[in-house]
mmCIF file of C-alpha atoms in Angstrom:
data_model
loop_
_atom_site.group_PDB
_atom_site.id
_atom_site.type_symbol
_atom_site.label_atom_id
_atom_site.label_comp_id
_atom_site.label_asym_id
_atom_site.label_seq_id
_atom_site.Cartn_x
_atom_site.Cartn_y
_atom_site.Cartn_z
ATOM 1 C CA MET A 1 -125.095 32.474 -1.850
ATOM 2 C CA GLU A 2 -126.030 31.147 -5.301
ATOM 3 C CA ARG A 3 -126.573 34.699 -6.528
ATOM 4 C CA LEU A 4 -123.137 35.710 -5.159
ATOM 5 C CA VAL A 5 -121.538 32.794 -7.066
ATOM 6 C CA VAL A 6 -123.251 33.765 -10.280
ATOM 7 C CA TRP A 7 -122.242 37.355 -9.887
ATOM 8 C CA VAL A 8 -118.598 36.427 -9.274
ATOM 9 C CA ARG A 9 -118.625 34.154 -12.376
ATOM 10 C CA ARG A 10 -119.914 37.069 -14.430
ATOM 11 C CA HIS A 11 -117.389 39.500 -12.982
ATOM 12 C CA ARG A 12 -114.119 37.575 -12.812
ATOM 13 C CA TRP A 13 -112.084 40.685 -12.135
ATOM 14 C CA THR A 14 -113.446 40.480 -8.527
ATOM 15 C CA VAL A 15 -111.209 37.414 -8.239
ATOM 16 C CA ASP A 16 -108.293 38.499 -10.467
ATOM 17 C CA LEU A 17 -107.691 41.857 -8.774
ATOM 18 C CA PRO A 18 -107.397 40.500 -5.197
ATOM 19 C CA LEU A 19 -105.106 37.742 -6.506
ATOM 20 C CA TYR A 20 -102.894 40.225 -8.193
ATOM 21 C CA ALA A 21 -102.870 42.277 -5.067
ATOM 22 C CA VAL A 22 -101.528 39.319 -3.083
ATOM 23 C CA PHE A 23 -98.662 39.028 -5.578
ATOM 24 C CA VAL A 24 -97.905 42.761 -5.359
ATOM 25 C CA PHE A 25 -97.790 42.832 -1.541
ATOM 26 C CA LEU A 26 -95.599 39.809 -1.162
ATOM 27 C CA ALA A 27 -92.559 41.070 0.613
ATOM 28 C CA PRO A 28 -89.591 41.200 -1.735
ATOM 29 C CA ASN A 29 -86.292 39.560 -0.760
ATOM 30 C CA TRP A 30 -83.799 42.426 0.086
ATOM 31 C CA ALA A 31 -80.774 40.156 0.092
ATOM 32 C CA GLY A 32 -79.576 41.477 -3.261
ATOM 33 C CA GLN A 33 -78.768 44.847 -4.526
ATOM 34 C CA GLY A 34 -80.896 47.595 -5.997
ATOM 35 C CA SER A 35 -83.536 49.866 -4.780
ATOM 36 C CA TRP A 36 -87.106 48.794 -3.902
ATOM 37 C CA ALA A 37 -88.362 50.269 -7.164
ATOM 38 C CA VAL A 38 -85.948 48.190 -9.143
ATOM 39 C CA ARG A 39 -86.718 45.042 -7.239
ATOM 40 C CA ALA A 40 -90.497 45.672 -7.660
ATOM 41 C CA ILE A 41 -90.207 45.472 -11.521
ATOM 42 C CA PRO A 42 -90.968 41.685 -11.491
ATOM 43 C CA MET A 43 -94.497 42.633 -10.485
ATOM 44 C CA LEU A 44 -95.033 43.894 -14.003
ATOM 45 C CA PHE A 45 -94.206 40.488 -15.310
ATOM 46 C CA LEU A 46 -97.367 39.200 -13.558
ATOM 47 C CA LEU A 47 -99.836 41.652 -15.196
ATOM 48 C CA PRO A 48 -100.747 39.143 -17.914
ATOM 49 C CA LEU A 49 -102.421 36.999 -15.241
ATOM 50 C CA LEU A 50 -105.415 39.369 -15.340
ATOM 51 C CA VAL A 51 -106.329 38.093 -18.820
ATOM 52 C CA ARG A 52 -105.339 34.434 -18.335
ATOM 53 C CA ARG A 53 -108.803 33.175 -18.961
ATOM 54 C CA ARG A 54 -109.135 34.825 -22.367
ATOM 55 C CA PHE A 55 -105.586 34.045 -23.558
ATOM 56 C CA PRO A 56 -104.411 31.036 -21.527
ATOM 57 C CA ARG A 57 -101.494 29.934 -23.727
ATOM 58 C CA THR A 58 -100.195 33.445 -24.395
ATOM 59 C CA VAL A 59 -100.359 34.330 -20.736
ATOM 60 C CA ALA A 60 -98.501 31.056 -19.868
ATOM 61 C CA VAL A 61 -95.732 31.910 -22.288
ATOM 62 C CA LEU A 62 -95.429 35.534 -20.988
ATOM 63 C CA ILE A 63 -95.310 34.364 -17.332
ATOM 64 C CA LEU A 64 -92.604 31.776 -18.140
ATOM 65 C CA ALA A 65 -90.608 34.429 -19.992
ATOM 66 C CA GLY A 66 -90.927 36.810 -17.029
ATOM 67 C CA ALA A 67 -89.688 33.977 -14.702
ATOM 68 C CA LEU A 68 -86.780 33.382 -17.040
ATOM 69 C CA VAL A 69 -85.776 37.079 -16.926
ATOM 70 C CA THR A 70 -86.230 37.084 -13.098
ATOM 71 C CA TYR A 71 -84.124 33.984 -12.612
ATOM 72 C CA THR A 72 -81.229 35.162 -14.778
ATOM 73 C CA ASN A 73 -80.944 38.548 -13.051
ATOM 74 C CA GLU A 74 -78.865 38.837 -9.951
ATOM 75 C CA ILE A 75 -81.086 41.583 -8.456
ATOM 76 C CA TRP A 76 -84.358 39.639 -8.814
ATOM 77 C CA ALA A 77 -83.218 36.027 -8.659
ATOM 78 C CA TYR A 78 -83.722 35.655 -4.960
ATOM 79 C CA ASP A 79 -87.284 36.869 -5.048
ATOM 80 C CA ARG A 80 -88.883 33.568 -6.310
ATOM 81 C CA GLY A 81 -92.243 33.812 -4.549
ATOM 82 C CA ARG A 82 -94.149 35.789 -7.033
ATOM 83 C CA ALA A 83 -92.707 33.989 -10.038
ATOM 84 C CA GLU A 84 -93.453 30.526 -8.672
ATOM 85 C CA LEU A 85 -97.020 31.433 -7.677
ATOM 86 C CA GLY A 86 -97.581 33.052 -11.124
ATOM 87 C CA MET A 87 -96.423 29.873 -12.849
ATOM 88 C CA ALA A 88 -98.613 27.756 -10.539
ATOM 89 C CA VAL A 89 -101.629 29.881 -11.440
ATOM 90 C CA VAL A 90 -101.069 29.567 -15.220
ATOM 91 C CA LEU A 91 -100.530 25.807 -14.875
ATOM 92 C CA PHE A 92 -103.790 25.454 -12.926
ATOM 93 C CA ASN A 93 -105.576 27.563 -15.562
ATOM 94 C CA LEU A 94 -104.431 25.356 -18.449
ATOM 95 C CA VAL A 95 -105.304 22.054 -16.753
ATOM 96 C CA GLN A 96 -108.683 23.381 -15.627
ATOM 97 C CA ARG A 97 -109.515 24.294 -19.256
ATOM 98 C CA GLY A 98 -108.565 20.796 -20.448
ATOM 99 C CA ASP A 99 -105.327 21.911 -22.280
ATOM 100 C CA ARG A 100 -103.306 19.015 -20.811
ATOM 101 C CA ARG A 101 -100.737 18.943 -23.636
ATOM 102 C CA PHE A 102 -99.746 22.584 -23.364
ATOM 103 C CA GLY A 103 -100.054 22.158 -19.588
ATOM 104 C CA ALA A 104 -97.479 19.383 -19.657
ATOM 105 C CA LEU A 105 -95.176 21.561 -21.696
ATOM 106 C CA THR A 106 -95.666 24.340 -19.194
ATOM 107 C CA ALA A 107 -94.878 22.014 -16.365
ATOM 108 C CA ALA A 108 -91.713 20.778 -18.104
ATOM 109 C CA ALA A 109 -90.708 24.491 -18.541
ATOM 110 C CA ILE A 110 -91.379 25.165 -14.890
ATOM 111 C CA LEU A 111 -89.168 22.264 -13.862
ATOM 112 C CA GLY A 112 -86.433 23.482 -16.159
ATOM 113 C CA LEU A 113 -86.600 27.031 -14.807
ATOM 114 C CA ASP A 114 -86.395 25.657 -11.205
ATOM 115 C CA LEU A 115 -83.411 23.453 -12.069
ATOM 116 C CA MET A 116 -81.732 26.357 -13.764
ATOM 117 C CA TRP A 117 -82.266 28.491 -10.689
ATOM 118 C CA GLY A 118 -80.946 25.715 -8.467
ATOM 119 C CA VAL A 119 -77.769 25.415 -10.547
ATOM 120 C CA SER A 120 -77.207 29.154 -10.786
ATOM 121 C CA TRP A 121 -78.236 30.399 -7.335
ATOM 122 C CA GLY A 122 -78.724 27.302 -5.244
ATOM 123 C CA PRO A 123 -75.077 27.097 -4.175
ATOM 124 C CA PHE A 124 -75.521 30.478 -2.435
ATOM 125 C CA THR A 125 -78.341 29.111 -0.239
ATOM 126 C CA ASP A 126 -78.140 26.903 2.861
ATOM 127 C CA ASN A 127 -79.772 23.948 1.262
ATOM 128 C CA PRO A 128 -79.636 23.918 -2.539
ATOM 129 C CA THR A 129 -81.659 20.762 -3.029
ATOM 130 C CA LEU A 130 -84.410 21.826 -0.782
ATOM 131 C CA THR A 131 -84.875 25.127 -2.591
ATOM 132 C CA VAL A 132 -85.606 23.209 -5.764
ATOM 133 C CA VAL A 133 -87.480 20.160 -4.503
ATOM 134 C CA GLY A 134 -89.437 22.119 -1.889
ATOM 135 C CA ILE A 135 -91.148 24.232 -4.480
ATOM 136 C CA MET A 136 -92.495 21.207 -6.442
ATOM 137 C CA PRO A 137 -95.521 20.505 -4.251
ATOM 138 C CA ILE A 138 -96.964 23.916 -5.182
ATOM 139 C CA HIS A 139 -97.051 22.931 -8.853
ATOM 140 C CA LEU A 140 -98.275 19.453 -8.173
ATOM 141 C CA ALA A 141 -101.126 20.972 -6.139
ATOM 142 C CA ALA A 142 -101.827 23.346 -9.008
ATOM 143 C CA TRP A 143 -102.160 20.462 -11.479
ATOM 144 C CA THR A 144 -104.285 18.415 -9.105
ATOM 145 C CA LEU A 145 -106.669 21.264 -8.368
ATOM 146 C CA GLY A 146 -106.927 21.976 -12.085
ATOM 147 C CA GLU A 147 -108.016 18.336 -12.693
ATOM 148 C CA PHE A 148 -110.430 18.520 -9.819
ATOM 149 C CA PHE A 149 -112.199 21.685 -10.875
ATOM 150 C CA ARG A 150 -112.314 20.471 -14.477
ATOM 151 C CA ALA A 151 -113.921 17.162 -13.460
ATOM 152 C CA LYS A 152 -116.403 19.070 -11.256
ATOM 153 C CA ALA A 153 -117.321 21.316 -14.152
ATOM 154 C CA GLN A 154 -117.800 18.420 -16.470
ATOM 155 C CA LEU A 155 -120.028 16.715 -13.869
ATOM 156 C CA THR A 156 -122.012 19.898 -13.387
ATOM 157 C CA ALA A 157 -122.443 20.166 -17.149
ATOM 158 C CA GLU A 158 -123.468 16.587 -17.404
ATOM 159 C CA GLU A 159 -126.104 17.052 -14.677
ATOM 160 C CA ASP A 160 -127.353 20.139 -16.419
ATOM 161 C CA ARG A 161 -127.683 18.193 -19.657
ATOM 162 C CA ARG A 162 -129.445 15.323 -17.889
ATOM 163 C CA THR A 163 -131.815 17.707 -16.219
ATOM 164 C CA GLU A 164 -132.599 19.440 -19.492
ATOM 165 C CA ALA A 165 -133.171 16.040 -21.128
ATOM 166 C CA GLN A 166 -135.491 15.043 -18.367
ATOM 167 C CA ALA A 167 -137.322 18.305 -18.699
ATOM 168 C CA ARG A 168 -137.742 17.744 -22.498
ATOM 169 C CA ALA A 169 -138.963 14.160 -21.808
ATOM 170 C CA ALA A 170 -141.437 15.486 -19.223
ATOM 171 C CA VAL A 171 -142.712 18.082 -21.719
ATOM 172 C CA ALA A 172 -143.134 15.365 -24.395
ATOM 173 C CA GLU A 173 -144.859 13.019 -21.943
ATOM 174 C CA GLU A 174 -147.232 15.820 -20.864
ATOM 175 C CA ARG A 175 -148.018 16.698 -24.457
ATOM 176 C CA ALA A 176 -148.754 13.013 -25.222
ATOM 177 C CA ARG A 177 -150.960 12.831 -22.187
ATOM 178 C CA ILE A 178 -152.904 15.870 -23.235
ATOM 179 C CA ALA A 179 -153.210 14.438 -26.771
ATOM 180 C CA ARG A 180 -154.812 11.253 -25.250
ATOM 181 C CA GLU A 181 -157.180 13.435 -23.227
ATOM 182 C CA LEU A 182 -158.135 15.456 -26.308
ATOM 183 C CA HIS A 183 -158.823 12.222 -28.159
ATOM 184 C CA ASP A 184 -161.030 10.878 -25.349
ATOM 185 C CA VAL A 185 -162.958 14.099 -25.060
ATOM 186 C CA LEU A 186 -163.632 14.293 -28.794
ATOM 187 C CA ALA A 187 -164.316 10.563 -29.277
ATOM 188 C CA HIS A 188 -166.904 10.482 -26.444
ATOM 189 C CA SER A 189 -168.572 13.775 -27.143
ATOM 190 C CA ILE A 190 -168.848 13.417 -30.869
ATOM 191 C CA SER A 191 -170.124 9.809 -30.567
ATOM 192 C CA VAL A 192 -172.901 11.094 -28.218
ATOM 193 C CA ILE A 193 -173.715 13.985 -30.530
ATOM 194 C CA VAL A 194 -173.824 11.817 -33.710
ATOM 195 C CA LEU A 195 -175.968 9.063 -32.236
ATOM 196 C CA ASN A 196 -178.382 11.457 -30.594
ATOM 197 C CA ALA A 197 -178.696 13.447 -33.824
ATOM 198 C CA GLU A 198 -179.500 10.308 -35.792
ATOM 199 C CA GLY A 199 -181.984 9.187 -33.070
ATOM 200 C CA ALA A 200 -183.668 12.672 -33.185
ATOM 201 C CA LYS A 201 -183.957 12.434 -36.966
ATOM 202 C CA LEU A 202 -185.721 9.084 -36.696
ATOM 203 C CA ALA A 203 -188.078 10.259 -33.842
ATOM 204 C CA ARG A 204 -189.012 13.639 -35.155
ATOM 205 C CA HIS A 205 -192.420 12.460 -36.555
ATOM 206 C CA ARG A 206 -193.313 10.050 -33.723
ATOM 207 C CA ASP A 207 -192.241 11.892 -30.584
ATOM 208 C CA PRO A 208 -191.421 15.697 -30.930
ATOM 209 C CA GLU A 209 -190.747 16.000 -27.280
ATOM 210 C CA ALA A 210 -188.077 13.310 -27.424
ATOM 211 C CA VAL A 211 -186.503 15.368 -30.225
ATOM 212 C CA ASP A 212 -186.411 18.357 -27.877
ATOM 213 C CA ARG A 213 -184.786 16.284 -25.087
ATOM 214 C CA THR A 214 -182.264 14.899 -27.561
ATOM 215 C CA LEU A 215 -181.338 18.325 -28.884
ATOM 216 C CA ASP A 216 -180.833 19.451 -25.333
ATOM 217 C CA THR A 217 -178.527 16.503 -24.742
ATOM 218 C CA ILE A 218 -176.585 17.373 -27.922
ATOM 219 C CA GLY A 219 -176.219 21.020 -26.843
ATOM 220 C CA ARG A 220 -175.154 20.160 -23.265
ATOM 221 C CA THR A 221 -172.693 17.608 -24.621
ATOM 222 C CA GLY A 222 -171.208 20.076 -27.033
ATOM 223 C CA ARG A 223 -170.873 22.815 -24.323
ATOM 224 C CA ASP A 224 -169.264 20.387 -21.939
ATOM 225 C CA ALA A 225 -166.809 19.235 -24.615
ATOM 226 C CA LEU A 226 -165.838 22.780 -25.485
ATOM 227 C CA ALA A 227 -165.283 23.595 -21.817
ATOM 228 C CA GLU A 228 -163.078 20.541 -21.301
ATOM 229 C CA LEU A 229 -161.149 21.194 -24.494
ATOM 230 C CA ARG A 230 -160.584 24.768 -23.273
ATOM 231 C CA ARG A 231 -159.210 23.443 -19.931
ATOM 232 C CA LEU A 232 -156.889 21.072 -21.668
ATOM 233 C CA LEU A 233 -155.617 23.794 -23.944
ATOM 234 C CA GLU A 234 -154.936 26.015 -20.966
ATOM 235 C CA VAL A 235 -152.890 23.139 -19.384
ATOM 236 C CA LEU A 236 -150.981 22.852 -22.652
ATOM 237 C CA HIS A 237 -150.220 26.556 -22.704
ATOM 238 C CA ALA A 238 -149.398 26.603 -18.964
ATOM 239 C CA GLY A 239 -146.380 24.363 -19.374
ATOM 240 C CA GLN A 240 -145.227 20.950 -18.188
ATOM 241 C CA GLY A 241 -145.828 21.571 -14.509
ATOM 242 C CA ALA A 242 -149.612 22.029 -14.955
ATOM 243 C CA ARG A 243 -152.182 19.273 -14.551
ATOM 244 C CA SER A 244 -155.757 18.880 -15.427
ATOM 245 C CA PRO A 245 -158.187 19.386 -12.490
ATOM 246 C CA GLN A 246 -159.240 16.333 -10.530
ATOM 247 C CA PRO A 247 -162.605 14.990 -11.740
ATOM 248 C CA THR A 248 -165.353 15.047 -9.143
ATOM 249 C CA VAL A 249 -168.288 12.702 -8.475
ATOM 250 C CA ALA A 250 -170.534 15.381 -10.007
ATOM 251 C CA GLU A 251 -168.541 15.270 -13.191
ATOM 252 C CA LEU A 252 -168.915 11.519 -13.317
ATOM 253 C CA ARG A 253 -172.701 11.878 -13.029
ATOM 254 C CA GLY A 254 -172.589 14.506 -15.726
ATOM 255 C CA LEU A 255 -170.617 12.120 -17.953
ATOM 256 C CA VAL A 256 -173.240 9.370 -17.453
ATOM 257 C CA GLU A 257 -176.075 11.786 -18.206
ATOM 258 C CA GLN A 258 -174.481 12.758 -21.451
ATOM 259 C CA CYS A 259 -174.787 9.239 -22.939
ATOM 260 C CA GLY A 260 -178.441 9.637 -23.877
ATOM 261 C CA ARG A 261 -178.885 5.962 -22.711
ATOM 262 C CA PRO A 262 -180.318 4.670 -19.511
ATOM 263 C CA VAL A 263 -177.191 4.193 -17.446
ATOM 264 C CA THR A 264 -177.069 4.008 -13.651
ATOM 265 C CA LEU A 265 -174.086 5.214 -11.605
ATOM 266 C CA GLU A 266 -172.950 3.923 -8.271
ATOM 267 C CA VAL A 267 -169.986 5.583 -6.621
ATOM 268 C CA THR A 268 -168.507 4.602 -3.263
ATOM 269 C CA GLY A 269 -165.676 6.291 -1.488
ATOM 270 C CA ASP A 270 -164.266 9.768 -1.934
ATOM 271 C CA PRO A 271 -161.740 10.656 -4.685
ATOM 272 C CA THR A 272 -160.642 13.851 -2.889
ATOM 273 C CA GLY A 273 -157.637 12.326 -1.158
ATOM 274 C CA LEU A 274 -156.378 10.485 -4.234
ATOM 275 C CA PRO A 275 -153.720 11.722 -6.642
ATOM 276 C CA ALA A 276 -155.400 13.906 -9.345
ATOM 277 C CA SER A 277 -153.739 11.862 -12.121
ATOM 278 C CA ALA A 278 -155.160 8.578 -10.791
ATOM 279 C CA ALA A 279 -158.661 9.968 -10.465
ATOM 280 C CA LEU A 280 -158.306 11.431 -13.968
ATOM 281 C CA GLN A 281 -157.380 8.029 -15.422
ATOM 282 C CA ALA A 282 -160.370 6.405 -13.735
ATOM 283 C CA TYR A 283 -162.603 9.093 -15.242
ATOM 284 C CA ARG A 284 -161.175 8.523 -18.727
ATOM 285 C CA ILE A 285 -161.621 4.806 -18.440
ATOM 286 C CA VAL A 286 -165.314 5.244 -17.608
ATOM 287 C CA GLN A 287 -165.549 7.721 -20.501
ATOM 288 C CA GLU A 288 -163.928 5.318 -22.980
ATOM 289 C CA ALA A 289 -166.143 2.327 -21.764
ATOM 290 C CA LEU A 290 -169.335 4.529 -22.316
ATOM 291 C CA THR A 291 -168.107 5.644 -25.670
ATOM 292 C CA ASN A 292 -167.730 1.954 -26.748
ATOM 293 C CA MET A 293 -171.190 1.230 -25.502
ATOM 294 C CA ILE A 294 -172.589 4.158 -27.464
ATOM 295 C CA LYS A 295 -170.795 2.929 -30.586
ATOM 296 C CA HIS A 296 -171.541 -0.740 -30.448
ATOM 297 C CA ALA A 297 -174.528 -1.469 -28.172
ATOM 298 C CA PRO A 298 -178.109 -1.544 -29.483
ATOM 299 C CA ALA A 299 -180.157 1.570 -28.899
ATOM 300 C CA ASP A 300 -182.307 0.044 -26.188
ATOM 301 C CA ALA A 301 -179.298 -1.291 -24.280
ATOM 302 C CA THR A 302 -179.017 -0.219 -20.653
ATOM 303 C CA GLY A 303 -175.796 0.310 -18.772
ATOM 304 C CA ARG A 304 -174.348 0.352 -15.273
ATOM 305 C CA VAL A 305 -171.268 2.196 -13.967
ATOM 306 C CA GLU A 306 -169.693 1.260 -10.600
ATOM 307 C CA VAL A 307 -166.676 3.182 -9.276
ATOM 308 C CA ALA A 308 -165.146 2.485 -5.857
ATOM 309 C CA PHE A 309 -162.519 4.891 -4.499
ATOM 310 C CA ALA A 310 -160.281 3.432 -1.856
ATOM 311 C CA PRO A 311 -157.075 4.921 -0.300
ATOM 312 C CA GLU A 312 -154.897 2.517 -2.216
ATOM 313 C CA LYS A 313 -156.994 1.335 -5.184
ATOM 314 C CA ILE A 314 -159.691 2.468 -7.577
ATOM 315 C CA ARG A 315 -162.047 -0.199 -9.001
ATOM 316 C CA ILE A 316 -164.145 0.437 -12.023
ATOM 317 C CA GLU A 317 -166.822 -1.732 -13.650
ATOM 318 C CA VAL A 318 -168.939 -0.632 -16.614
ATOM 319 C CA THR A 319 -171.503 -3.120 -18.078
ATOM 320 C CA ASN A 320 -174.231 -2.895 -20.577
ATOM 321 C CA THR A 321 -177.005 -5.224 -21.605
ATOM 322 C CA GLY A 322 -177.425 -6.704 -25.052
ATOM 323 C CA GLY A 323 -180.788 -5.071 -25.817
ATOM 324 C CA ARG A 324 -183.233 -6.264 -28.399
ATOM 325 C CA ALA A 325 -182.982 -3.627 -31.018
ATOM 326 C CA SER A 326 -180.629 -3.732 -33.915
ATOM 327 C CA PRO A 327 -177.028 -2.795 -33.134
ATOM 328 C CA ALA A 328 -176.185 0.849 -33.476
ATOM 329 C CA ALA A 329 -174.620 2.057 -36.680
ATOM 330 C CA ALA A 330 -170.787 1.648 -36.364
ATOM 331 C CA LEU A 331 -168.962 4.912 -35.936
ATOM 332 C CA PRO A 332 -165.420 5.513 -37.096
ATOM 333 C CA SER A 333 -162.915 4.564 -34.454
ATOM 334 C CA SER A 334 -159.197 5.405 -33.909
ATOM 335 C CA GLY A 335 -158.542 2.125 -32.314
ATOM 336 C CA ARG A 336 -157.737 3.680 -28.935
ATOM 337 C CA GLY A 337 -160.657 2.168 -27.019
ATOM 338 C CA LEU A 338 -159.385 -0.931 -25.345
ATOM 339 C CA PRO A 339 -155.697 -0.298 -26.078
ATOM 340 C CA GLY A 340 -156.097 3.219 -24.582
ATOM 341 C CA MET A 341 -157.765 1.778 -21.377
ATOM 342 C CA ARG A 342 -155.043 -0.873 -21.152
ATOM 343 C CA GLN A 343 -152.320 1.806 -21.234
ATOM 344 C CA ARG A 344 -154.063 3.793 -18.552
ATOM 345 C CA VAL A 345 -154.358 0.750 -16.323
ATOM 346 C CA GLU A 346 -150.688 -0.226 -16.860
ATOM 347 C CA MET A 347 -149.627 3.266 -15.723
ATOM 348 C CA TYR A 348 -150.885 2.363 -12.277
ATOM 349 C CA HIS A 349 -149.991 -1.387 -12.182
ATOM 350 C CA GLY A 350 -153.607 -2.343 -12.333
ATOM 351 C CA GLN A 351 -155.648 -4.898 -14.147
ATOM 352 C CA LEU A 352 -158.087 -4.736 -17.070
ATOM 353 C CA ALA A 353 -160.669 -7.439 -17.826
ATOM 354 C CA THR A 354 -163.102 -7.014 -20.795
ATOM 355 C CA GLY A 355 -165.411 -9.379 -22.608
ATOM 356 C CA PRO A 356 -168.980 -10.196 -23.634
ATOM 357 C CA LEU A 357 -171.708 -11.132 -21.131
ATOM 358 C CA PRO A 358 -174.096 -14.087 -21.521
ATOM 359 C CA ASP A 359 -177.056 -11.784 -22.387
ATOM 360 C CA GLY A 360 -175.166 -10.327 -25.285
ATOM 361 C CA GLY A 361 -173.914 -7.258 -23.333
ATOM 362 C CA TYR A 362 -170.377 -6.319 -22.560
ATOM 363 C CA ARG A 363 -168.343 -5.672 -19.400
ATOM 364 C CA VAL A 364 -165.277 -3.593 -18.715
ATOM 365 C CA GLY A 365 -163.563 -4.129 -15.349
ATOM 366 C CA ALA A 366 -160.459 -2.135 -14.324
ATOM 367 C CA SER A 367 -158.489 -1.524 -11.189
ATOM 368 C CA LEU A 368 -155.837 1.148 -10.534
ATOM 369 C CA VAL A 369 -153.271 0.706 -7.772
ATOM 370 C CA VAL A 370 -152.694 4.023 -6.106
ATOM 371 C CA ARG A 371 -149.372 4.060 -4.268
ATOM 372 C CA PRO A 372 -149.421 6.007 -0.996
#
């Protein structure tokens, strides 16, 4: 049905030709004189209706002029049907296009022509008043339908604009989300790579095997970062409807192993039934908390990650000890650590609690409310 409507809109002649055929085959009034051929001449006055959409005002003037000629000729005067319907069509066309001023002038001209006909030919009818007043509802209906279809077209256009604006907003939001994901991937992976590289440099004379293990961690972290960046870029190219794949428990374990620090992971529940976006936010909060640990905790600090997946809530807790070694060298930060986690928590109406622990460590606790 929608395809048919679109096709008709593109081929308006499919409506105009049947409409003109209706006018042509309206039975003429044979009360006057003259042959059928002579009495059929008023049909020619209606030919401009075929181009009324392209030249609305010109066609309105031509139809009114044709009606004037018809109503002043004794042969054609009693055949009002075609002329009245033609004038109603041009009136509807003007109002629908929003040309109310010219439409009002056309309506006044129609009223004048009908009054003229009533004065000239009405006395020869059974009810002169009815012949004039009875035709008015047709033109009132034409004006009303014109207003209706114009309002409907405006409403449809407004809905289309609103839909387009929402689509643009969705694209912008998706791009902002992907930008945040890119930041988190780069911040975490580069922090791991830099700190492990510095540790390997210090340990190369004391423990060569540790250097090999550290280089393996650096290589694995770099490959994982490249793979995740590739996935995010594919999402960006795919369009607004695409989403990042839902992180799995195995990916959480891989994230913890990348740290290069002794961090234990405890996961309860199953993230499979949760919305992919909620599980992704939980994954990023853990990633950001571990990144902060790598940046700020001493080299001998240990950590613990607890993630609990429930049908309606995700609970996250990341803690690290204070350690006894000197604090790690500060890495450049974009300032999106805690603020970024807070934004993610607010997206799901959750809570975020952060702060130091008595032993000098740090705790990040977050909860995400997953609406069913």
